[in-house]
Tab-separated table of C-alpha atoms in Angstrom:
chain	number	residue	atom	x	y	z
E	1	MET	CA	-173.368	-2.748	-14.344
E	2	GLY	CA	-173.352	-3.913	-17.985
E	3	SER	CA	-176.027	-5.840	-19.854
E	4	LYS	CA	-173.955	-9.037	-19.676
E	5	ASP	CA	-173.822	-8.758	-15.897
E	6	LEU	CA	-177.589	-8.242	-15.749
E	7	LYS	CA	-178.174	-11.358	-17.875
E	8	LEU	CA	-175.901	-13.404	-15.619
E	9	LEU	CA	-177.880	-12.184	-12.613
E	10	ASP	CA	-181.086	-13.371	-14.348
E	11	VAL	CA	-179.588	-16.833	-14.956
E	12	PHE	CA	-178.181	-17.231	-11.428
E	13	SER	CA	-180.996	-15.482	-9.580
E	14	TYR	CA	-182.638	-16.325	-6.260
E	15	GLU	CA	-186.013	-16.232	-8.011
E	16	SER	CA	-185.017	-18.963	-10.508
E	17	LEU	CA	-183.736	-21.099	-7.630
E	18	VAL	CA	-187.045	-20.745	-5.761
E	19	HIS	CA	-188.967	-21.789	-8.887
E	20	ALA	CA	-186.664	-24.806	-9.347
E	21	VAL	CA	-186.938	-26.001	-5.739
E	22	ALA	CA	-190.720	-25.445	-5.663
E	23	GLY	CA	-191.149	-27.314	-8.965
E	24	ALA	CA	-189.006	-30.231	-7.766
E	25	MET	CA	-190.829	-30.484	-4.422
E	26	GLY	CA	-194.245	-30.247	-6.048
E	27	SER	CA	-193.470	-32.906	-8.647
E	28	VAL	CA	-191.982	-35.358	-6.132
E	29	THR	CA	-195.028	-35.083	-3.849
E	30	ALA	CA	-197.520	-35.375	-6.697
E	31	MET	CA	-195.747	-38.344	-8.293
E	32	THR	CA	-195.613	-40.171	-4.956
E	33	VAL	CA	-199.385	-39.808	-4.560
E	34	PHE	CA	-200.186	-41.103	-8.057
E	35	PHE	CA	-197.219	-43.460	-8.578
E	36	PRO	CA	-199.291	-46.686	-8.930
E	37	LEU	CA	-201.036	-45.189	-11.968
E	38	ASP	CA	-197.642	-44.638	-13.599
E	39	THR	CA	-196.757	-48.279	-12.902
E	40	ALA	CA	-199.932	-49.366	-14.708
E	41	ARG	CA	-199.140	-47.070	-17.649
E	42	LEU	CA	-195.597	-48.400	-18.042
E	43	ARG	CA	-196.718	-52.038	-18.018
E	44	LEU	CA	-199.316	-51.327	-20.701
E	45	GLN	CA	-196.721	-49.584	-22.897
E	46	VAL	CA	-193.905	-52.103	-22.581
E	47	ASP	CA	-195.651	-55.486	-22.183
E	48	ASP	CA	-197.623	-55.800	-25.427
E	49	LYS	CA	-198.865	-59.330	-24.600
E	50	ARG	CA	-200.846	-58.123	-21.596
E	51	LYS	CA	-204.590	-58.309	-22.310
E	52	THR	CA	-205.809	-56.120	-19.448
E	53	LYS	CA	-206.481	-52.554	-20.651
E	54	SER	CA	-207.776	-50.498	-17.700
E	55	SER	CA	-205.630	-49.032	-14.916
E	56	PRO	CA	-207.648	-50.474	-11.961
E	57	ALA	CA	-207.648	-53.948	-13.536
E	58	ILE	CA	-203.923	-53.986	-14.279
E	59	LEU	CA	-203.106	-52.711	-10.783
E	60	SER	CA	-205.269	-55.495	-9.359
E	61	GLU	CA	-203.330	-58.027	-11.446
E	62	ILE	CA	-199.972	-56.615	-10.351
E	63	ILE	CA	-200.896	-56.704	-6.649
E	64	LYS	CA	-202.277	-60.248	-6.959
E	65	GLU	CA	-199.256	-61.605	-8.844
E	66	GLU	CA	-196.402	-59.554	-7.375
E	67	GLY	CA	-197.474	-58.315	-3.955
E	68	LEU	CA	-199.119	-55.319	-2.294
E	69	LEU	CA	-196.109	-52.998	-2.691
E	70	ALA	CA	-195.461	-53.927	-6.341
E	71	PRO	CA	-197.234	-50.786	-7.706
E	72	TYR	CA	-194.559	-48.750	-5.879
E	73	ARG	CA	-191.646	-50.769	-7.267
E	74	GLY	CA	-188.897	-48.447	-8.453
E	75	TRP	CA	-190.314	-45.473	-6.553
E	76	PHE	CA	-186.989	-44.231	-5.194
E	77	PRO	CA	-185.043	-44.044	-8.506
E	78	VAL	CA	-188.067	-42.490	-10.229
E	79	ILE	CA	-188.376	-39.842	-7.512
E	80	CYS	CA	-184.634	-39.100	-7.668
E	81	SER	CA	-184.807	-38.736	-11.456
E	82	LEU	CA	-187.968	-36.650	-11.309
E	83	CYS	CA	-186.542	-34.343	-8.647
E	84	CYS	CA	-183.377	-33.699	-10.698
E	85	SER	CA	-185.312	-33.412	-13.949
E	86	ASN	CA	-187.890	-30.902	-12.710
E	87	PHE	CA	-185.257	-28.878	-10.859
E	88	VAL	CA	-183.285	-28.533	-14.118
E	89	TYR	CA	-186.418	-27.796	-16.185
E	90	PHE	CA	-187.962	-25.192	-13.867
E	91	TYR	CA	-184.604	-23.503	-13.326
E	92	CYS	CA	-183.827	-23.315	-17.057
E	93	PHE	CA	-187.371	-22.229	-17.974
E	94	HIS	CA	-187.530	-19.341	-15.513
E	95	SER	CA	-183.912	-18.185	-15.897
E	96	LEU	CA	-184.184	-18.187	-19.711
E	97	LYS	CA	-187.527	-16.395	-19.455
E	98	ALA	CA	-186.077	-13.697	-17.183
E	99	THR	CA	-183.018	-13.278	-19.435
E	100	TRP	CA	-185.056	-12.943	-22.641
E	101	LEU	CA	-188.029	-10.906	-21.434
E	102	GLN	CA	-186.193	-8.494	-19.108
E	103	GLY	CA	-189.364	-7.763	-17.143
E	104	GLN	CA	-191.737	-7.642	-20.145
E	105	ARG	CA	-194.909	-9.724	-20.299
E	106	SER	CA	-194.481	-13.022	-22.126
E	107	THR	CA	-196.458	-14.469	-25.063
E	108	PRO	CA	-197.469	-18.064	-25.917
E	109	GLY	CA	-194.870	-18.171	-28.708
E	110	ARG	CA	-192.076	-17.099	-26.378
E	111	ASP	CA	-193.209	-19.542	-23.693
E	112	LEU	CA	-193.102	-22.369	-26.263
E	113	ILE	CA	-189.573	-21.505	-27.455
E	114	ILE	CA	-188.276	-21.146	-23.885
E	115	GLY	CA	-189.964	-24.418	-22.918
E	116	ILE	CA	-188.320	-26.262	-25.820
E	117	ALA	CA	-184.879	-24.864	-24.928
E	118	ALA	CA	-185.283	-25.830	-21.267
E	119	GLY	CA	-186.477	-29.274	-22.327
E	120	VAL	CA	-183.440	-29.933	-24.532
E	121	VAL	CA	-181.067	-29.086	-21.665
E	122	ASN	CA	-183.086	-31.276	-19.317
E	123	VAL	CA	-183.096	-34.285	-21.673
E	124	LEU	CA	-179.357	-34.209	-22.336
E	125	VAL	CA	-178.567	-33.930	-18.619
E	126	THR	CA	-181.064	-36.380	-17.097
E	127	THR	CA	-181.722	-39.141	-19.697
E	128	PRO	CA	-179.280	-41.609	-18.036
E	129	LEU	CA	-181.264	-41.302	-14.795
E	130	TRP	CA	-184.521	-42.084	-16.616
E	131	VAL	CA	-183.037	-45.096	-18.431
E	132	VAL	CA	-181.880	-46.541	-15.113
E	133	ASN	CA	-185.146	-45.853	-13.301
E	134	THR	CA	-187.199	-47.454	-16.100
E	135	ARG	CA	-185.089	-50.614	-15.821
E	136	LEU	CA	-185.368	-50.668	-12.020
E	137	LYS	CA	-189.090	-50.057	-12.096
E	138	LEU	CA	-189.646	-53.070	-14.372
E	139	GLN	CA	-187.233	-55.336	-12.471
E	140	GLY	CA	-189.025	-58.315	-10.984
E	141	ALA	CA	-192.183	-57.690	-13.007
E	142	LYS	CA	-194.053	-60.685	-14.400
E	143	PHE	CA	-194.242	-60.002	-18.141
E	144	ARG	CA	-196.535	-61.731	-20.625
E	145	ASN	CA	-193.966	-61.098	-23.373
E	146	GLU	CA	-191.059	-63.568	-23.196
E	147	ASP	CA	-188.826	-61.355	-25.371
E	148	ILE	CA	-188.262	-58.954	-22.467
E	149	GLN	CA	-185.100	-60.033	-20.669
E	150	PRO	CA	-185.157	-59.905	-16.841
E	151	THR	CA	-182.571	-57.721	-15.106
E	152	HIS	CA	-180.826	-58.061	-11.756
E	153	TYR	CA	-179.710	-54.678	-10.452
E	154	LYS	CA	-178.909	-54.046	-6.780
E	155	GLY	CA	-179.704	-50.346	-6.965
E	156	ILE	CA	-179.163	-47.153	-8.932
E	157	THR	CA	-175.348	-47.292	-8.884
E	158	ASP	CA	-175.230	-50.989	-9.780
E	159	ALA	CA	-177.664	-50.391	-12.647
E	160	PHE	CA	-175.427	-47.655	-14.048
E	161	VAL	CA	-172.354	-49.919	-13.808
E	162	GLN	CA	-174.030	-52.987	-15.348
E	163	ILE	CA	-175.549	-51.033	-18.245
E	164	MET	CA	-172.187	-49.416	-19.068
E	165	GLN	CA	-170.312	-52.715	-18.810
E	166	GLN	CA	-172.790	-54.880	-20.713
E	167	GLU	CA	-174.284	-52.440	-23.213
E	168	GLY	CA	-171.833	-49.539	-23.381
E	169	VAL	CA	-172.012	-45.955	-22.139
E	170	GLY	CA	-174.225	-44.976	-25.073
E	171	ALA	CA	-177.004	-47.239	-23.733
E	172	LEU	CA	-177.552	-44.733	-20.923
E	173	TRP	CA	-178.876	-42.347	-23.571
E	174	ASN	CA	-181.249	-44.891	-25.175
E	175	GLY	CA	-184.412	-43.148	-26.270
E	176	THR	CA	-182.735	-39.719	-26.417
E	177	PHE	CA	-184.132	-38.921	-29.880
E	178	PRO	CA	-187.805	-39.440	-28.948
E	179	SER	CA	-187.029	-37.685	-25.651
E	180	LEU	CA	-185.768	-34.653	-27.576
E	181	LEU	CA	-188.954	-34.688	-29.636
E	182	LEU	CA	-190.887	-35.026	-26.386
E	183	VAL	CA	-189.611	-31.685	-25.124
E	184	LEU	CA	-192.750	-30.541	-26.931
E	185	ASN	CA	-194.774	-32.085	-24.096
E	186	PRO	CA	-193.616	-29.831	-21.244
E	187	ALA	CA	-193.167	-26.933	-23.690
E	188	VAL	CA	-196.803	-27.146	-24.834
E	189	GLN	CA	-197.889	-27.780	-21.250
E	190	PHE	CA	-196.110	-24.674	-19.947
E	191	MET	CA	-197.257	-22.576	-22.917
E	192	ILE	CA	-200.918	-23.448	-22.242
E	193	TYR	CA	-200.522	-23.180	-18.455
E	194	GLU	CA	-198.796	-19.796	-18.579
E	195	GLY	CA	-201.280	-18.539	-21.202
E	196	LEU	CA	-204.329	-19.537	-19.155
E	197	LYS	CA	-202.681	-18.094	-16.072
E	198	ARG	CA	-202.167	-14.725	-17.815
E	199	GLN	CA	-205.796	-14.704	-18.944
E	200	LEU	CA	-207.077	-15.329	-15.414
E	201	MET	CA	-204.779	-12.637	-13.998
E	202	ARG	CA	-205.433	-10.070	-16.754
E	203	GLY	CA	-205.858	-6.635	-15.215
E	204	VAL	CA	-205.628	-7.962	-11.660
E	205	HIS	CA	-202.367	-8.659	-9.827
E	206	ARG	CA	-203.357	-11.559	-7.564
E	207	GLU	CA	-202.567	-15.132	-6.659
E	208	LEU	CA	-204.726	-17.736	-8.368
E	209	SER	CA	-206.957	-19.879	-6.188
E	210	SER	CA	-206.117	-23.537	-5.613
E	211	VAL	CA	-209.024	-24.636	-7.804
E	212	GLU	CA	-207.919	-22.367	-10.663
E	213	VAL	CA	-204.335	-23.625	-10.556
E	214	PHE	CA	-205.445	-27.270	-10.380
E	215	LEU	CA	-207.818	-26.907	-13.337
E	216	ILE	CA	-205.484	-25.044	-15.690
E	217	GLY	CA	-202.666	-27.439	-14.776
E	218	ALA	CA	-204.907	-30.404	-15.638
E	219	ILE	CA	-206.089	-28.867	-18.930
E	220	ALA	CA	-202.552	-28.004	-20.024
E	221	LYS	CA	-201.225	-31.484	-19.295
E	222	ALA	CA	-204.163	-33.296	-20.904
E	223	ILE	CA	-203.650	-31.482	-24.208
E	224	ALA	CA	-199.846	-31.864	-24.174
E	225	THR	CA	-200.010	-35.579	-23.301
E	226	THR	CA	-202.563	-36.497	-25.969
E	227	ILE	CA	-200.523	-34.758	-28.677
E	228	THR	CA	-197.203	-36.385	-27.763
E	229	TYR	CA	-198.267	-39.807	-26.422
E	230	PRO	CA	-197.047	-41.950	-29.386
E	231	LEU	CA	-193.544	-40.542	-28.844
E	232	GLN	CA	-193.769	-41.394	-25.145
E	233	THR	CA	-194.612	-45.006	-26.037
E	234	VAL	CA	-191.591	-45.225	-28.360
E	235	GLN	CA	-189.398	-43.671	-25.662
E	236	SER	CA	-190.488	-46.183	-22.980
E	237	VAL	CA	-190.000	-49.177	-25.271
E	238	LEU	CA	-186.544	-48.072	-26.465
E	239	ARG	CA	-185.345	-47.859	-22.865
E	240	VAL	CA	-186.123	-51.569	-22.405
E	241	ARG	CA	-186.234	-53.327	-25.802
E	242	PRO	CA	-184.851	-53.068	-29.374
E	243	ALA	CA	-186.631	-50.715	-31.766
E	244	LYS	CA	-187.780	-53.521	-34.112
E	245	TYR	CA	-190.629	-54.467	-31.748
E	246	ILE	CA	-192.291	-51.063	-32.106
E	247	TRP	CA	-193.123	-51.429	-35.789
E	248	LYS	CA	-195.174	-54.594	-35.181
E	249	TRP	CA	-197.805	-52.694	-33.223
E	250	GLY	CA	-199.169	-50.298	-35.836
E	251	VAL	CA	-200.502	-46.789	-35.213
E	252	LEU	CA	-203.098	-47.800	-32.604
E	253	GLY	CA	-200.418	-49.703	-30.690
E	254	LEU	CA	-198.598	-46.424	-30.104
E	255	PHE	CA	-201.573	-45.247	-28.029
E	256	LYS	CA	-201.508	-48.268	-25.696
E	257	GLY	CA	-201.911	-47.150	-22.112
E	258	LEU	CA	-203.177	-43.668	-23.022
E	259	GLU	CA	-206.074	-43.925	-20.573
E	260	ALA	CA	-203.686	-44.856	-17.756
E	261	LYS	CA	-201.253	-42.138	-18.796
E	262	LEU	CA	-203.915	-39.425	-18.953
E	263	LEU	CA	-205.353	-40.433	-15.587
E	264	GLN	CA	-201.922	-40.459	-13.960
E	265	THR	CA	-200.235	-37.539	-15.685
E	266	VAL	CA	-203.169	-35.100	-15.580
E	267	LEU	CA	-203.760	-35.626	-11.866
E	268	THR	CA	-200.026	-35.552	-11.123
E	269	ALA	CA	-199.428	-32.367	-13.155
E	270	ALA	CA	-202.437	-30.604	-11.655
E	271	LEU	CA	-201.306	-31.403	-8.105
E	272	MET	CA	-197.707	-30.537	-9.001
E	273	PHE	CA	-198.638	-27.076	-10.319
E	274	LEU	CA	-200.824	-26.470	-7.264
E	275	LEU	CA	-197.998	-27.331	-4.852
E	276	TYR	CA	-195.429	-25.466	-6.967
E	277	GLU	CA	-197.451	-22.238	-6.946
E	278	LYS	CA	-198.158	-22.465	-3.217
E	279	ILE	CA	-194.515	-23.199	-2.301
E	280	ALA	CA	-193.129	-20.479	-4.618
E	281	ASN	CA	-195.644	-17.822	-3.537
E	282	THR	CA	-195.164	-18.597	0.151
E	283	THR	CA	-191.372	-18.485	-0.177
E	284	PHE	CA	-191.411	-15.158	-2.030
E	285	ARG	CA	-193.840	-13.716	0.497
E	286	VAL	CA	-191.824	-14.861	3.531
E	287	MET	CA	-188.517	-13.674	2.053
E	288	GLY	CA	-190.039	-10.372	0.946
E	289	VAL	CA	-189.047	-10.908	-2.679
E	290	LYS	CA	-191.192	-9.222	-5.333
E	291	ARG	CA	-191.774	-11.472	-8.357
E	292	THR	CA	-190.982	-9.965	-11.736
E	293	MET	CA	-193.661	-9.468	-14.385
E	294	ALA	CA	-192.023	-12.177	-16.501
E	295	SER	CA	-192.854	-14.750	-13.843
E	296	HIS	CA	-196.591	-14.312	-14.417
């Protein structure tokens, strides 16, 4: 069997598929648990006339003004997008890693490059889903800013059709440029996570404990989110409003909602990594598949 055949086997391997399914399942479960915090973060980013700053206070306002289930508005399209997005990312990350490393131990630099490559593929494939789910999540919201136009979509398919008809196909890729820059977020997150994981497993081939996985997942996401948050604000706004509104806010305005984002994203990522590791390890153990060195 030639080297090209071996590389194809790495790309289309059972191991990469397990990582992708485990990552998708972990992220969907974690996001469902902490979804209201993401709702608070999005309102703070997009609605610049809102005076409330803390996550509990803004969630209280949303429930009072829009109903008890309002914090879970747009849950289904977000979960669909997240499931597809994390499946693509985890699959690309682990298949590219297996292809490049060929069983050798990775390094932070390699993890970063692989993470960026996987992120670019993910952004180009799934951005339309994220544009639609952002619109659906904000539909029916009571905004303080009158410049934000209300939308009336019947669901995911109707949102796709209306956006293409009224704004053009290109509108489905609104915010792609900041999204491409934001591939640094998961790339840095995975680089730190994989690096800390290697340090904890140095010299000992073992599964990390739940506490260890949760903590290193939280640390990795906290650092990655703080570094890239201004780009995330620009990305969220561009999916809903014209770019001209961004420049009115100034530098500090780009960090609006950071507290809500950190609270939501750190807890979600930590739980996601915990579930991902448990699902992947259990699957490999049950199926009798030995994980390659590059996976650690």
